[in-house]
Coordinates of C-alpha atoms in Angstrom, one line a residue:
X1 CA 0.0 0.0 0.0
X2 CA 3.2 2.4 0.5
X3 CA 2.4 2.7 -3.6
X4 CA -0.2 4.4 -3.3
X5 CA 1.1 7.4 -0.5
X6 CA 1.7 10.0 -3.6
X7 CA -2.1 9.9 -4.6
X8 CA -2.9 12.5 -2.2
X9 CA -5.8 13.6 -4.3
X10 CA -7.9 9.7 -4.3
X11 CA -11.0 10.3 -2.5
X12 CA -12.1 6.4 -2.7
X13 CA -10.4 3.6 -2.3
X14 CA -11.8 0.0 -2.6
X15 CA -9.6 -2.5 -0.6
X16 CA -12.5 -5.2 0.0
X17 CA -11.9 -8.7 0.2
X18 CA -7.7 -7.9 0.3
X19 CA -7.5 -10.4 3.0
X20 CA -3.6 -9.8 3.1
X21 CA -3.7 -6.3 4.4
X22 CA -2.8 -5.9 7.4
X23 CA -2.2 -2.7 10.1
X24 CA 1.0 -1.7 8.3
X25 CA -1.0 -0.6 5.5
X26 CA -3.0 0.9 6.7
X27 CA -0.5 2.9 8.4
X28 CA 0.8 3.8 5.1
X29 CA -2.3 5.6 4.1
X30 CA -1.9 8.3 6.1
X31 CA -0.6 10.6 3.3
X32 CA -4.3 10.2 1.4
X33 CA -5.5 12.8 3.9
X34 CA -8.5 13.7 1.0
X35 CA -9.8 10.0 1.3
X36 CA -13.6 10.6 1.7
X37 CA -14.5 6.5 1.1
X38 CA -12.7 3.5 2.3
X39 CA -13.9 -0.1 2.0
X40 CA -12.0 -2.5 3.9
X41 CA -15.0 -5.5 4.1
X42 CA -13.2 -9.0 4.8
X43 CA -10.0 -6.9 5.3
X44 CA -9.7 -10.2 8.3
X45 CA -6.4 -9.4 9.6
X46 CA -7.1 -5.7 10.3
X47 CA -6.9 -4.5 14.1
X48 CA -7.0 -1.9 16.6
X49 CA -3.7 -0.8 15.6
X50 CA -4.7 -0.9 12.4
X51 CA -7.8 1.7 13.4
X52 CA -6.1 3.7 15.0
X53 CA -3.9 4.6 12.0
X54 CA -7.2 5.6 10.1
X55 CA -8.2 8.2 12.9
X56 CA -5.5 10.6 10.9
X57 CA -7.8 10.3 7.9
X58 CA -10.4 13.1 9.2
X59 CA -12.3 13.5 5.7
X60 CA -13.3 9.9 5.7
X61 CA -17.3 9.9 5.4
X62 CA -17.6 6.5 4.4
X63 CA -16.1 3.7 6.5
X64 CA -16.7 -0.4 5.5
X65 CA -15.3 -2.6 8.3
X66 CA -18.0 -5.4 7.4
X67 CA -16.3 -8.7 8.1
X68 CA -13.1 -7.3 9.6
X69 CA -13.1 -10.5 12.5
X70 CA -10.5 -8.5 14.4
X71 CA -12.4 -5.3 15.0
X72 CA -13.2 -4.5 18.7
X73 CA -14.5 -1.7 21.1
X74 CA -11.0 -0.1 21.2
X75 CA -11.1 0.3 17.7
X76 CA -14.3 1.9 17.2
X77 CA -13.3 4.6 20.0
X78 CA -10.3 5.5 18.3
X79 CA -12.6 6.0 14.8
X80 CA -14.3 8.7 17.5
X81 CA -12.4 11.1 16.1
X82 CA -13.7 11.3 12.5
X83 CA -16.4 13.5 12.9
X84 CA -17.8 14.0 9.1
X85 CA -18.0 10.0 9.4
X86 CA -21.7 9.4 8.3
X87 CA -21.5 6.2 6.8
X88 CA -20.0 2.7 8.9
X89 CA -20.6 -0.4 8.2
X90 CA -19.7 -3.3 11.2
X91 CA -21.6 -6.3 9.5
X92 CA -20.3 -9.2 11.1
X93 CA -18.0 -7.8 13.5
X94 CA -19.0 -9.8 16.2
X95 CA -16.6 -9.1 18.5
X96 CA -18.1 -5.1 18.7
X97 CA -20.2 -4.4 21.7
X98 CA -22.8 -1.9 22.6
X99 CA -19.8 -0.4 24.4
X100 CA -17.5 0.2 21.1
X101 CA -20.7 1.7 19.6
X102 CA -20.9 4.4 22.3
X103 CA -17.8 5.8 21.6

């Protein structure tokens, strides 16, 4: 994913069903600071860590964890940040609780 740092201008980016990615890509998004969609569904090996590198993506309004097995309350409250957030999808992230939701 370091590849794709220099397109600071992508607003979407469709990563679904990449079951490779893991939290050191998504770390190496942080440059795409104009991303306003990002689907990650089935991303499986994507975790808190992982989350809290796409807090620094504060234009994000559409956010598709569905399927991402490792996604837990910590997670979600670092995702607290991105305000303009209006779209997030958690299908089948079981391991979410009404607590992660709060946040």
């Amino acid at each position: 994913l370091k590849a794709l740092a220099p397109l600071t201008a992508l607003t979407s980016l469709d990563l679904g069903q990449c079951s490779y990615i893991i939290d050191a890509g998504l770390r190496a998004l942080a440059p795409l600071t104009a991303l306003i969609s990002l689907n990650l569904e089935g991303c499986k090996r994507v975790t808190t860590d992982g989350l809290i590198a796409l807090a620094l993506l504060t234009a994000l309004t559409s956010l598709d964890l569905g399927r991402c097995l490792e996604t837990v309350d910590a997670g979600l409250r670092a995702l607290a940040v991105l305000t303009a957030l209006t779209s997030l999808n958690l299908l089948g992230c079981s391991r979410v609780t009404d607590e992660g939701l709060k946040a």
